[in-house]
Amino acid sequence: MTTTDYEHGVVPQDQRKSWLSIATVWIAIGIDLSGAFLGVSLASGMAFWPAIGATMLGSLLLGLLAMACAYVGAATGLSTAMISRAVFGRIGGAILALAIAVSLVGWYAVQAGFFGANAQIAFAEFTGIDVPVQVFTAIGGVLMAVTAFWGYRSINRLSTLAVPLLLLLLVVGVIVAFTVNGAAGLQAPVEATFTFGGAVSLVMGIFILGVVLAPDMARWAKTPKQAMIAGFVGFFFGNSIILVVAILLARIMDGTELMAIFFALGLGGVAVIVLILAQWTTNTTNLYSAGLSFASISERLSRRTVTIVLGAIGIIVGVIGAADYFVQFILVIGTIIAPYGGVYLASFFTGRKTARWAHGATVPLVDGWSIAAWVVGIFVAVATTNPADGPGFGWFTLTSISALDGLLVGFVAYLALLPLRRRVTPASAPVTDEVSA
């Protein structure tokens, strides 16, 4: 097996993959228990068709946004963290890469713990034996770390095997539920606890950081066009499938927990397989991207070595349950990362023909203009975050998705500063360091 994931440079053309291969990875990432829980919540807090409509609209918007981010990844052949060097300079890019790595390791630990808690319930249902949750957390964490260690090719193989099976099992669950209970529950009245706009925001919010990090996978696409197709298909279907299934099952079975619904249908084995595959395919990419990001800080760092270290840290944090105490901190990091997506989109599409985006180009140590746009985006993201939803002030509302607010404002801020930047900074301004690309 090839041993490099090109963490310090461009993915060669002869190593690029088809759009379907990459879309499959994103679909596998999207089918997870977080989406299942959100689908159940929407089913209990909205009428059926508005819940489905919010899911489709939110996923459609994610797919469209993913097309732009995926294009950048395929056109440059670089990871999200390596792109940050062209945007923010060597030091600024290293800071952003570190933030991405910390955030993703944190979520890796949280998801490993989440896996452990659900696996413990499923095991007890089957055997009646109460095994400590830490055992399942460690086992799940190791499985996810092994795939992340081997890299994109391993993740792609896992996704290719998992997605058809996951889709089949989810469809089987829906068919059996209809057979057992019929469709009467779809139109049952519920107390409306979500507005349509609020539901769309939640649907987008669970995968918005995945859109920002899309270059990590899109850089493997054969062409930018194929990356855009993969981005739309992967994020639209990847985000909507599990939500729609969860909404249907929760409505038909009048349940509040997807795993319990599968067991109630006599599909306990299906529940366990869905649990393992859904979390495995999703969480392994958290660690993979964390390794890519941290390794980009220096050419002396090997992605595989970094992945082992970060994976061990994440497993330990997940096993001792400490991840729950860091959720607020992780949310802060996420608020910092999201505006970066808008800045790198604006930087690439307005300056892709400039020297800094070329292979082996030199970049400044710090790009103050890009960082200024990033800071503006971060400020708006924090200002629009409701304190009840995470660290923020809730001063005003734009899209009602703080991460998307930061991304859009970062994009606009970069464009707004561009005329002044061109007036102040000569085209031949000296550069002081080299981007490894």
XYZ file of C-alpha atoms in Angstrom:
437
model
C 0.000 0.000 0.000
C 1.240 3.504 -0.833
C 2.499 5.144 2.327
C 1.928 8.822 1.610
C -1.164 10.977 1.784
C 0.766 14.003 0.443
C 0.223 15.932 3.647
C 2.958 18.416 2.734
C 2.143 18.895 -0.929
C -0.114 18.289 -3.908
C -1.872 14.991 -4.637
C -0.438 13.822 -8.014
C -2.845 13.440 -10.923
C -2.151 9.717 -11.237
C -3.391 9.228 -7.668
C -6.678 11.106 -8.128
C -10.044 9.330 -7.728
C -13.467 9.474 -9.404
C -16.242 11.731 -8.116
C -18.301 8.736 -6.973
C -15.431 7.449 -4.873
C -15.137 10.768 -3.047
C -18.892 11.300 -2.767
C -19.151 7.886 -1.096
C -16.740 9.026 1.609
C -18.834 12.118 2.336
C -22.070 10.106 2.377
C -20.458 7.730 4.874
C -19.408 10.688 7.033
C -22.929 12.137 6.928
C -24.636 8.936 8.114
C -23.951 9.181 11.834
C -25.780 9.064 15.151
C -25.680 12.848 15.553
C -27.857 13.143 12.462
C -30.095 10.378 13.789
C -30.681 12.232 17.038
C -31.412 15.468 15.197
C -33.906 13.655 12.940
C -35.726 12.239 15.976
C -35.828 15.718 17.537
C -37.284 17.233 14.370
C -39.885 14.458 14.210
C -41.078 15.254 17.730
C -41.008 19.035 17.286
C -42.427 19.616 13.776
C -45.155 18.374 11.477
C -43.884 15.632 9.171
C -43.691 17.429 5.818
C -42.174 20.660 7.192
C -39.492 18.521 8.889
C -38.743 16.782 5.594
C -38.743 20.130 3.777
C -36.299 21.678 6.257
C -34.024 18.651 5.882
C -34.027 18.904 2.084
C -33.460 22.668 2.019
C -30.679 22.610 4.598
C -28.935 19.737 2.824
C -29.332 21.457 -0.552
C -27.644 24.618 0.764
C -24.839 22.523 2.252
C -24.357 20.766 -1.076
C -24.100 24.046 -2.974
C -21.600 25.474 -0.500
C -19.591 22.250 -0.589
C -19.232 22.584 -4.372
C -17.227 25.795 -3.946
C -15.006 24.437 -1.151
C -14.416 21.166 -3.000
C -13.404 23.075 -6.122
C -10.587 24.781 -4.203
C -9.322 21.467 -2.859
C -9.258 19.792 -6.275
C -7.814 22.801 -8.105
C -4.921 23.138 -5.647
C -4.513 19.467 -4.689
C -3.851 20.672 -1.135
C -5.392 19.869 2.243
C -7.409 22.483 4.131
C -4.473 23.175 6.442
C -1.988 23.544 3.578
C -4.343 25.966 1.824
C -4.183 28.096 4.963
C -0.495 28.772 4.251
C -1.341 30.395 0.938
C -4.089 32.421 2.632
C -2.603 33.431 5.996
C 1.151 32.963 5.494
C 3.388 30.411 7.171
C 2.802 31.449 10.798
C -0.861 32.319 10.332
C -1.425 29.023 8.530
C 0.274 27.086 11.337
C -2.025 28.698 13.911
C -5.091 27.783 11.864
C -3.801 24.226 11.338
C -3.303 23.831 15.083
C -6.844 25.090 15.756
C -8.273 22.587 13.260
C -6.291 19.723 14.795
C -7.363 20.559 18.357
C -11.012 20.868 17.344
C -11.058 17.584 15.435
C -9.264 15.600 18.148
C -11.809 16.981 20.606
C -14.707 15.823 18.448
C -12.958 12.492 17.905
C -12.912 11.977 21.674
C -16.550 13.071 22.035
C -17.715 10.757 19.229
C -15.686 7.841 20.611
C -17.422 8.333 23.939
C -20.759 8.598 22.157
C -20.041 5.317 20.398
C -19.104 3.662 23.682
C -22.326 4.734 25.400
C -24.531 3.402 22.603
C -22.507 0.210 22.162
C -22.842 -0.498 25.883
C -26.651 -0.241 25.609
C -26.756 -2.488 22.544
C -24.494 -5.108 24.154
C -26.623 -5.159 27.296
C -29.762 -5.617 25.182
C -28.241 -8.687 23.519
C -26.481 -10.339 26.427
C -27.832 -8.835 29.636
C -24.237 -8.210 30.665
C -23.256 -4.744 31.854
C -19.770 -4.043 30.493
C -18.141 -0.716 31.473
C -18.655 1.961 28.834
C -14.916 2.668 28.804
C -14.273 -0.724 27.169
C -16.498 0.061 24.198
C -15.127 3.586 23.936
C -11.572 2.256 23.718
C -12.481 -0.462 21.191
C -14.326 2.034 18.979
C -11.535 4.564 19.253
C -8.912 2.016 18.188
C -10.965 0.891 15.173
C -11.369 4.474 14.028
C -7.690 5.265 14.628
C -6.490 2.277 12.567
C -8.396 3.456 9.484
C -7.229 7.039 9.960
C -3.618 5.816 10.260
C -3.716 4.125 6.843
C -5.135 7.291 5.277
C -7.543 8.290 2.559
C -7.310 5.050 0.592
C -8.309 3.039 3.648
C -11.152 5.443 4.455
C -12.336 5.172 0.860
C -12.352 1.354 0.984
C -14.246 1.373 4.276
C -16.800 3.833 2.898
C -17.253 1.828 -0.302
C -18.128 -1.237 1.770
C -20.131 0.565 4.451
C -22.384 2.903 2.457
C -24.330 0.238 0.469
C -24.782 -1.830 3.638
C -25.860 1.190 5.697
C -28.357 2.263 3.045
C -29.757 -1.280 2.801
C -30.139 -1.618 6.567
C -31.766 1.802 6.937
C -34.229 1.020 4.133
C -35.003 -2.347 5.746
C -35.741 -0.559 9.019
C -38.186 1.817 7.310
C -39.933 -1.009 5.411
C -40.348 -3.121 8.543
C -41.649 -0.099 10.481
C -44.276 0.608 7.811
C -45.236 -3.069 7.803
C -45.629 -3.172 11.592
C -47.291 0.178 12.294
C -48.441 1.574 8.955
C -48.230 5.236 7.961
C -50.748 6.707 10.406
C -48.022 8.105 12.645
C -46.692 10.386 9.916
C -49.600 12.783 10.292
C -49.931 12.556 14.080
C -50.105 16.026 15.686
C -47.080 17.262 17.651
C -46.300 20.359 19.655
C -44.281 22.676 17.416
C -40.971 23.406 19.123
C -38.992 24.261 15.964
C -39.588 26.966 13.405
C -38.918 26.059 9.784
C -35.938 28.432 9.638
C -34.594 27.114 12.934
C -34.834 23.545 11.647
C -32.960 24.451 8.444
C -30.261 26.009 10.626
C -29.891 22.850 12.692
C -29.743 20.678 9.567
C -26.912 22.789 8.169
C -25.176 23.237 11.489
C -24.339 19.546 12.014
C -22.221 19.394 8.831
C -21.084 22.986 8.187
C -17.531 22.420 9.468
C -17.321 19.396 7.197
C -17.939 21.756 4.273
C -15.082 24.019 5.375
C -12.778 20.983 5.611
C -13.933 19.601 2.238
C -10.510 20.139 0.548
C -9.065 17.299 2.666
C -11.076 14.843 0.558
C -11.680 16.910 -2.592
C -7.937 17.179 -3.299
C -8.142 13.529 -4.395
C -10.614 14.311 -7.231
C -9.446 13.912 -10.822
C -10.748 17.338 -11.826
C -12.336 20.338 -10.082
C -15.592 19.563 -11.915
C -15.649 16.038 -10.482
C -14.883 17.455 -7.040
C -17.885 19.783 -7.307
C -20.168 16.904 -8.307
C -18.826 14.825 -5.428
C -19.275 17.736 -3.023
C -22.897 18.293 -3.942
C -23.868 14.608 -4.009
C -21.873 13.768 -0.893
C -23.134 16.586 1.295
C -26.722 16.694 0.018
C -27.364 12.964 0.304
C -24.909 12.348 3.137
C -26.623 14.926 5.321
C -30.233 14.148 4.391
C -30.370 10.332 4.329
C -29.995 9.666 8.048
C -32.228 12.630 8.940
C -35.067 11.446 6.698
C -34.802 7.860 7.973
C -34.773 9.023 11.599
C -37.796 11.289 11.017
C -39.719 8.442 9.363
C -38.892 5.850 12.035
C -39.549 8.211 14.943
C -42.929 9.160 13.498
C -44.021 5.662 12.533
C -42.878 4.024 15.784
C -43.502 7.037 18.059
C -40.000 6.612 19.456
C -37.339 8.977 20.719
C -34.147 6.931 20.225
C -33.132 5.327 16.938
C -31.299 2.341 18.430
C -34.273 1.549 20.681
C -36.594 1.762 17.661
C -34.522 -0.828 15.772
C -34.619 -3.160 18.781
C -38.394 -2.648 19.085
C -38.693 -3.753 15.456
C -36.727 -6.923 16.184
C -33.757 -5.558 14.262
C -31.212 -5.492 17.074
C -28.485 -6.929 14.850
C -29.161 -4.225 12.291
C -28.952 -1.609 15.042
C -25.500 -2.788 16.098
C -24.158 -2.862 12.539
C -25.538 0.625 11.839
C -24.038 1.887 15.104
C -20.572 0.502 14.353
C -20.381 1.484 10.684
C -21.984 4.916 11.091
C -19.638 6.027 13.847
C -16.583 4.308 12.380
C -16.873 5.970 8.962
C -17.644 9.365 10.488
C -15.167 9.566 13.330
C -12.163 8.130 11.495
C -12.249 11.184 9.213
C -12.092 13.483 12.250
C -8.781 11.935 13.226
C -7.560 11.761 9.614
C -8.104 15.498 9.066
C -6.612 16.256 12.491
C -3.458 14.377 11.483
C -3.294 16.179 8.141
C -3.671 19.545 9.844
C -1.074 18.987 12.549
C 1.434 17.444 10.133
C 1.155 20.491 7.841
C 2.796 22.664 10.507
C 6.232 21.266 9.666
C 7.678 19.020 6.972
C 9.457 17.116 9.745
C 6.118 15.804 10.997
C 4.796 12.549 9.540
C 1.021 12.320 9.215
C 1.013 8.709 10.376
C 3.110 9.413 13.464
C 0.984 12.424 14.316
C -2.186 10.365 13.801
C -0.994 7.732 16.283
C -0.221 10.358 18.912
C -3.428 12.331 18.404
C -5.470 9.123 18.300
C -4.000 7.970 21.615
C -4.773 11.344 23.175
C -8.324 11.280 21.836
C -8.959 7.734 23.083
C -7.645 8.557 26.556
C -9.791 11.695 26.754
C -12.831 9.753 25.533
C -12.271 6.818 27.933
C -11.953 8.963 31.061
C -15.019 10.946 30.003
C -13.141 14.228 30.005
C -14.355 15.115 26.511
C -17.725 16.213 27.892
C -15.994 18.969 29.847
C -14.324 20.311 26.722
C -17.415 20.631 24.526
C -17.703 24.382 25.088
C -14.016 24.795 24.282
C -14.407 22.710 21.129
C -17.375 24.851 20.091
C -15.191 27.954 20.452
C -12.560 26.401 18.189
C -15.276 25.557 15.679
C -16.394 29.169 15.681
C -12.801 30.127 14.879
C -12.472 27.626 12.023
C -15.748 28.303 10.175
C -14.933 31.883 9.043
C -11.712 30.562 7.542
C -13.823 28.828 4.894
C -15.146 32.162 3.662
C -11.688 33.727 3.669
C -10.031 30.944 1.680
C -12.869 30.914 -0.852
C -12.551 34.664 -1.403
C -8.750 34.498 -1.495
C -8.704 31.678 -4.043
C -11.380 32.939 -6.411
C -9.995 36.486 -6.499
C -6.311 35.576 -6.622
C -5.942 32.050 -7.951
C -3.691 33.301 -10.770
C -1.335 35.089 -8.389
C 2.063 33.637 -7.489
C 1.148 32.461 -4.005
C -1.266 29.802 -5.336
C 1.279 28.317 -7.731
C 3.115 25.087 -7.001
C 6.173 25.807 -4.834
C 5.152 29.446 -4.405
C 6.562 31.669 -1.699
C 4.274 33.295 0.867
C 4.779 35.884 3.619
C 5.230 34.779 7.199
C 1.916 36.456 8.061
C -0.789 37.849 5.764
C -2.380 40.591 7.841
C -5.161 41.336 5.354
C -6.479 37.787 5.325
C -6.172 37.554 9.086
C -8.156 40.787 9.448
C -11.007 39.320 7.360
C -10.811 36.135 9.447
C -11.054 38.115 12.705
C -14.112 40.006 11.433
C -15.762 36.684 10.574
C -14.932 35.261 14.005
C -16.360 38.351 15.730
C -19.646 38.074 13.833
C -19.876 34.327 14.503
C -19.457 34.940 18.235
C -21.847 37.911 18.171
C -24.611 35.886 16.513
C -24.233 32.776 18.704
C -27.028 32.472 21.235
C -25.482 31.861 24.683
C -27.941 28.982 25.131
C -26.440 27.245 22.091
C -22.757 27.791 22.779
C -20.119 30.415 23.624
C -21.388 33.726 22.256
C -23.298 36.944 22.912
C -26.485 36.635 20.847
C -26.397 40.337 19.962
C -28.091 39.890 16.596
C -29.060 37.260 14.025
C -28.128 36.852 10.357
C -28.744 33.350 9.009
C -29.396 31.917 12.514
C -26.371 29.596 11.969
C -23.422 31.265 13.668
C -20.817 29.173 11.827
C -22.403 30.076 8.471
C -22.594 33.727 9.570
C -18.862 33.717 10.213
C -18.126 32.021 6.896
C -20.210 34.469 4.859
C -18.911 37.536 6.682
C -15.318 36.322 6.353
C -15.894 36.030 2.598
C -17.433 39.517 2.341
C -14.795 41.088 4.604
C -11.985 39.748 2.423
C -13.640 41.148 -0.703
C -14.252 44.489 1.034
C -10.582 44.783 2.025
C -9.291 43.722 -1.386
C -9.384 47.180 -3.121
C -7.523 48.754 -0.183
C -5.060 45.879 -0.129
C -4.280 46.289 -3.821
C -3.833 50.020 -3.377
C -1.521 49.683 -0.378
C 0.425 46.520 -1.271
C 2.494 46.594 -4.484
C 2.061 43.578 -6.763
C 5.782 42.895 -6.467
C 5.850 43.010 -2.667
C 8.613 40.791 -1.294
C 7.795 37.447 0.209
C 9.694 35.799 2.997
C 8.957 32.115 3.118
C 7.977 29.187 0.942
C 4.804 27.187 0.934
C 5.408 23.450 0.656
C 3.240 22.535 -2.290
